[in-house]
Amino acid sequence: MNCLRTLQPPTIAVPHDLLDEFPLLERGTPARPLRSIWMAEVAALAAAGRNTLLRTQVANALNAGVGREELAEIVYWTARQAGLPRAIEAARTLSALFTERWEAGQPIN
C-alpha cells in the first residue's frame, strides 16, 4: 500500500500570500473533501488535454476513493464541453492507467 503514496503529485512552491488568500489549495474541507477536488481536477485536465498531468490526478482520485465508473463518466462528459478528440485521449489515458494498476495488483475501485 505504501507504493500508492508515491502517486501523489509533486509539491509545488506556492507564494505565502496566495496560500493566505486560498488556504485550501493543499487540503480538502468537510464541505469539499479531497475526493471531490480530485474529480474536478480530472475534469479540468481532461478538457484541457493535459494528459500527462491527468494520469497523475486520476491516480490520486483512485487513491481518494473515486470509482472507475465515475472517472469514465467524467471523461464521457468531457466530450460535450471540450470535444471528442480530447475525450478520446483522456479515455486512453484512463484505460492505460487502469490496465497498469490491474496488472500490478493494485486496487481499482
Coordinates of N, CA and C in Angstrom, one line a residue:
M1 N 0.8 -1.2 0.0 CA 0.0 0.0 0.0 C 0.9 1.3 0.0
N2 N 2.0 1.2 0.5 CA 2.9 2.4 0.6 C 3.3 2.9 -0.8
C3 N 3.3 2.0 -1.8 CA 3.6 2.4 -3.1 C 2.6 3.3 -3.7
L4 N 1.4 3.3 -3.2 CA 0.3 4.1 -3.7 C 0.6 5.6 -3.3
R5 N 1.3 5.8 -2.2 CA 1.6 7.1 -1.8 C 2.5 7.8 -2.7
T6 N 3.3 7.1 -3.5 CA 4.2 7.7 -4.4 C 3.5 8.3 -5.6
L7 N 2.2 8.0 -5.8 CA 1.5 8.6 -6.9 C 1.0 10.0 -6.6
Q8 N 1.3 10.6 -5.5 CA 0.9 11.9 -5.2 C 1.6 12.9 -6.1
P9 N 1.0 14.0 -6.5 CA 1.8 15.0 -7.3 C 2.9 15.6 -6.5
P10 N 3.9 16.1 -7.2 CA 5.0 16.8 -6.5 C 4.5 18.1 -5.9
T11 N 5.1 18.4 -4.8 CA 4.8 19.7 -4.1 C 5.3 20.8 -4.9
I12 N 4.4 21.8 -5.1 CA 4.7 23.0 -5.9 C 4.9 24.1 -4.9
A13 N 5.9 24.9 -5.1 CA 6.1 26.1 -4.3 C 5.1 27.1 -4.6
V14 N 4.3 27.5 -3.6 CA 3.2 28.5 -3.8 C 3.6 29.7 -2.9
P15 N 3.5 30.9 -3.4 CA 3.8 32.1 -2.6 C 2.8 32.1 -1.4
H16 N 3.4 32.5 -0.2 CA 2.6 32.5 1.0 C 1.4 33.4 0.9
D17 N 1.5 34.6 0.2 CA 0.3 35.4 0.2 C -0.8 34.7 -0.6
L18 N -0.5 33.9 -1.6 CA -1.5 33.1 -2.3 C -2.2 32.1 -1.3
L19 N -1.3 31.4 -0.5 CA -1.9 30.5 0.4 C -2.8 31.1 1.5
D20 N -2.4 32.4 1.8 CA -3.3 33.1 2.8 C -4.7 33.4 2.1
E21 N -4.6 33.7 0.8 CA -5.9 34.0 0.1 C -6.7 32.8 -0.2
F22 N -6.0 31.7 -0.5 CA -6.6 30.4 -0.9 C -6.0 29.3 0.0
P23 N -6.4 29.2 1.3 CA -5.8 28.3 2.2 C -6.1 26.8 1.9
L24 N -7.1 26.5 1.0 CA -7.5 25.2 0.7 C -6.8 24.6 -0.5
L25 N -5.7 25.2 -1.0 CA -5.0 24.7 -2.1 C -4.4 23.3 -1.9
E26 N -4.0 23.0 -0.6 CA -3.3 21.7 -0.4 C -4.1 20.7 0.4
R27 N -5.4 21.0 0.8 CA -6.2 20.1 1.5 C -7.6 20.3 1.3
G28 N -8.4 19.3 1.5 CA -9.9 19.4 1.4 C -10.5 20.0 2.7
T29 N -11.8 20.2 2.6 CA -12.5 20.6 3.8 C -13.7 19.7 4.0
P30 N -14.4 19.8 5.1 CA -15.6 19.0 5.3 C -16.6 19.3 4.2
A31 N -16.7 20.5 3.7 CA -17.6 20.9 2.7 C -17.2 20.4 1.3
R32 N -15.9 20.3 1.1 CA -15.3 19.9 -0.2 C -14.2 18.9 0.1
P33 N -14.5 17.6 0.2 CA -13.4 16.7 0.5 C -12.5 16.5 -0.7
L34 N -11.3 16.0 -0.4 CA -10.3 15.8 -1.5 C -10.9 15.0 -2.6
R35 N -11.7 14.0 -2.4 CA -12.3 13.2 -3.4 C -13.0 14.1 -4.5
S36 N -13.8 15.1 -4.0 CA -14.4 16.0 -4.9 C -13.4 16.9 -5.7
I37 N -12.4 17.3 -5.0 CA -11.4 18.1 -5.6 C -10.7 17.4 -6.7
W38 N -10.3 16.1 -6.5 CA -9.7 15.3 -7.5 C -10.6 15.1 -8.7
M39 N -11.9 14.9 -8.5 CA -12.8 14.7 -9.6 C -12.9 16.0 -10.4
A40 N -12.9 17.1 -9.8 CA -12.9 18.4 -10.5 C -11.6 18.6 -11.3
E41 N -10.5 18.2 -10.7 CA -9.2 18.3 -11.4 C -9.1 17.4 -12.6
V42 N -9.6 16.2 -12.4 CA -9.7 15.2 -13.6 C -10.5 15.8 -14.7
A43 N -11.6 16.4 -14.4 CA -12.5 17.0 -15.4 C -11.8 18.2 -16.1
A44 N -11.1 19.0 -15.4 CA -10.5 20.2 -16.0 C -9.3 19.8 -16.8
L45 N -8.5 18.8 -16.4 CA -7.3 18.4 -17.1 C -7.7 17.6 -18.4
A46 N -8.8 16.8 -18.3 CA -9.3 16.1 -19.5 C -9.8 17.1 -20.5
A47 N -10.5 18.1 -20.1 CA -11.0 19.1 -21.0 C -9.9 19.9 -21.6
A48 N -8.8 20.2 -20.9 CA -7.7 20.9 -21.3 C -6.7 20.1 -22.2
G49 N -6.9 18.8 -22.2 CA -6.0 18.0 -23.0 C -4.6 17.8 -22.3
R50 N -4.5 17.9 -21.0 CA -3.3 17.8 -20.3 C -3.1 16.4 -19.8
N51 N -2.9 15.4 -20.7 CA -3.0 14.0 -20.4 C -1.9 13.5 -19.5
T52 N -0.7 14.1 -19.5 CA 0.4 13.7 -18.7 C 0.0 14.0 -17.2
L53 N -0.5 15.2 -16.9 CA -0.9 15.5 -15.6 C -2.2 14.8 -15.2
L54 N -3.0 14.6 -16.2 CA -4.3 13.9 -16.0 C -4.0 12.5 -15.4
R55 N -3.0 11.8 -15.9 CA -2.6 10.5 -15.4 C -2.4 10.5 -13.9
T56 N -1.6 11.5 -13.4 CA -1.3 11.6 -12.0 C -2.5 11.9 -11.2
Q57 N -3.4 12.8 -11.7 CA -4.6 13.2 -10.9 C -5.6 12.0 -10.9
V58 N -5.7 11.2 -12.0 CA -6.5 10.1 -12.0 C -6.1 9.1 -10.9
A59 N -4.8 8.9 -10.8 CA -4.2 8.0 -9.7 C -4.6 8.6 -8.3
N60 N -4.5 9.9 -8.2 CA -4.9 10.5 -6.9 C -6.3 10.3 -6.6
A61 N -7.2 10.4 -7.6 CA -8.6 10.3 -7.5 C -8.9 8.8 -7.1
L62 N -8.3 7.9 -7.7 CA -8.5 6.4 -7.4 C -8.1 6.2 -5.9
N63 N -7.0 6.8 -5.5 CA -6.5 6.6 -4.1 C -7.4 7.3 -3.1
A64 N -8.2 8.3 -3.6 CA -9.1 9.0 -2.7 C -10.5 8.3 -2.7
G65 N -10.7 7.3 -3.4 CA -11.9 6.5 -3.4 C -12.9 6.8 -4.6
V66 N -12.4 7.6 -5.6 CA -13.3 7.8 -6.7 C -13.3 6.5 -7.5
G67 N -14.4 6.1 -8.0 CA -14.6 4.8 -8.7 C -14.2 4.9 -10.2
R68 N -13.9 3.8 -10.8 CA -13.6 3.7 -12.2 C -14.8 4.2 -13.0
E69 N -16.0 3.9 -12.7 CA -17.2 4.3 -13.4 C -17.3 5.8 -13.3
E70 N -17.1 6.4 -12.2 CA -17.2 7.8 -12.0 C -16.2 8.6 -12.9
L71 N -14.9 8.0 -12.9 CA -13.9 8.6 -13.8 C -14.3 8.5 -15.3
A72 N -14.8 7.4 -15.6 CA -15.2 7.2 -17.0 C -16.3 8.2 -17.4
E73 N -17.2 8.4 -16.5 CA -18.3 9.3 -16.7 C -17.8 10.8 -16.9
I74 N -16.8 11.1 -16.1 CA -16.2 12.5 -16.2 C -15.7 12.6 -17.6
V75 N -15.0 11.6 -18.1 CA -14.4 11.7 -19.4 C -15.5 11.7 -20.5
Y76 N -16.5 11.0 -20.3 CA -17.6 11.0 -21.2 C -18.2 12.4 -21.4
W77 N -18.4 13.1 -20.3 CA -19.0 14.4 -20.3 C -18.0 15.5 -20.8
T78 N -16.7 15.1 -20.8 CA -15.7 16.0 -21.4 C -15.9 16.2 -22.9
A79 N -16.4 15.2 -23.5 CA -16.6 15.2 -25.0 C -17.6 16.3 -25.3
R80 N -18.6 16.5 -24.4 CA -19.6 17.6 -24.7 C -19.0 19.0 -24.6
Q81 N -18.1 19.2 -23.7 CA -17.6 20.5 -23.5 C -16.3 20.8 -24.2
A82 N -15.4 19.8 -24.3 CA -14.1 20.0 -24.9 C -13.9 19.3 -26.3
G83 N -14.9 18.5 -26.7 CA -14.8 17.9 -28.0 C -14.3 16.4 -27.9
L84 N -14.7 15.7 -28.9 CA -14.5 14.2 -28.9 C -13.0 13.9 -28.9
P85 N -12.1 14.6 -29.6 CA -10.7 14.2 -29.6 C -10.1 14.2 -28.2
R86 N -10.4 15.3 -27.5 CA -9.8 15.3 -26.1 C -10.4 14.3 -25.2
A87 N -11.7 14.0 -25.4 CA -12.3 12.9 -24.6 C -11.7 11.6 -24.9
I88 N -11.4 11.3 -26.2 CA -10.8 10.1 -26.6 C -9.4 9.9 -26.0
E89 N -8.6 11.0 -26.0 CA -7.3 10.9 -25.5 C -7.3 10.7 -24.0
A90 N -8.3 11.4 -23.3 CA -8.4 11.2 -21.8 C -8.8 9.8 -21.5
A91 N -9.7 9.2 -22.4 CA -10.2 7.8 -22.2 C -9.0 6.8 -22.3
R92 N -8.1 7.1 -23.3 CA -7.0 6.3 -23.5 C -6.0 6.4 -22.3
T93 N -5.9 7.5 -21.7 CA -5.1 7.7 -20.5 C -5.6 6.9 -19.4
L94 N -7.0 7.0 -19.2 CA -7.6 6.2 -18.1 C -7.4 4.7 -18.3
S95 N -7.6 4.3 -19.5 CA -7.5 2.9 -19.8 C -6.1 2.4 -19.6
A96 N -5.1 3.1 -20.0 CA -3.7 2.7 -19.7 C -3.4 2.6 -18.2
L97 N -3.9 3.6 -17.5 CA -3.6 3.6 -16.0 C -4.4 2.4 -15.4
F98 N -5.6 2.2 -15.7 CA -6.4 1.1 -15.2 C -5.7 -0.2 -15.5
T99 N -5.2 -0.4 -16.7 CA -4.5 -1.6 -17.1 C -3.3 -1.8 -16.2
E100 N -2.5 -0.8 -16.1 CA -1.2 -0.9 -15.3 C -1.5 -1.2 -13.9
R101 N -2.5 -0.6 -13.3 CA -2.8 -0.9 -11.9 C -3.4 -2.3 -11.7
W102 N -4.2 -2.8 -12.7 CA -4.7 -4.1 -12.6 C -3.6 -5.1 -12.7
E103 N -2.6 -4.9 -13.7 CA -1.5 -5.8 -13.9 C -0.6 -5.9 -12.6
A104 N -0.5 -4.7 -11.9 CA 0.3 -4.6 -10.8 C -0.4 -5.1 -9.5
G105 N -1.6 -5.5 -9.6 CA -2.4 -6.0 -8.5 C -2.9 -4.9 -7.6
Q106 N -2.9 -3.6 -8.1 CA -3.3 -2.5 -7.2 C -4.8 -2.4 -7.4
P107 N -5.5 -1.8 -6.4 CA -6.9 -1.7 -6.4 C -7.4 -0.7 -7.4
I108 N -8.5 -1.0 -8.1 CA -9.2 -0.1 -8.9 C -10.7 -0.1 -8.4
N109 N -11.1 1.0 -7.9 CA -12.5 1.0 -7.3 C -13.5 0.7 -8.3

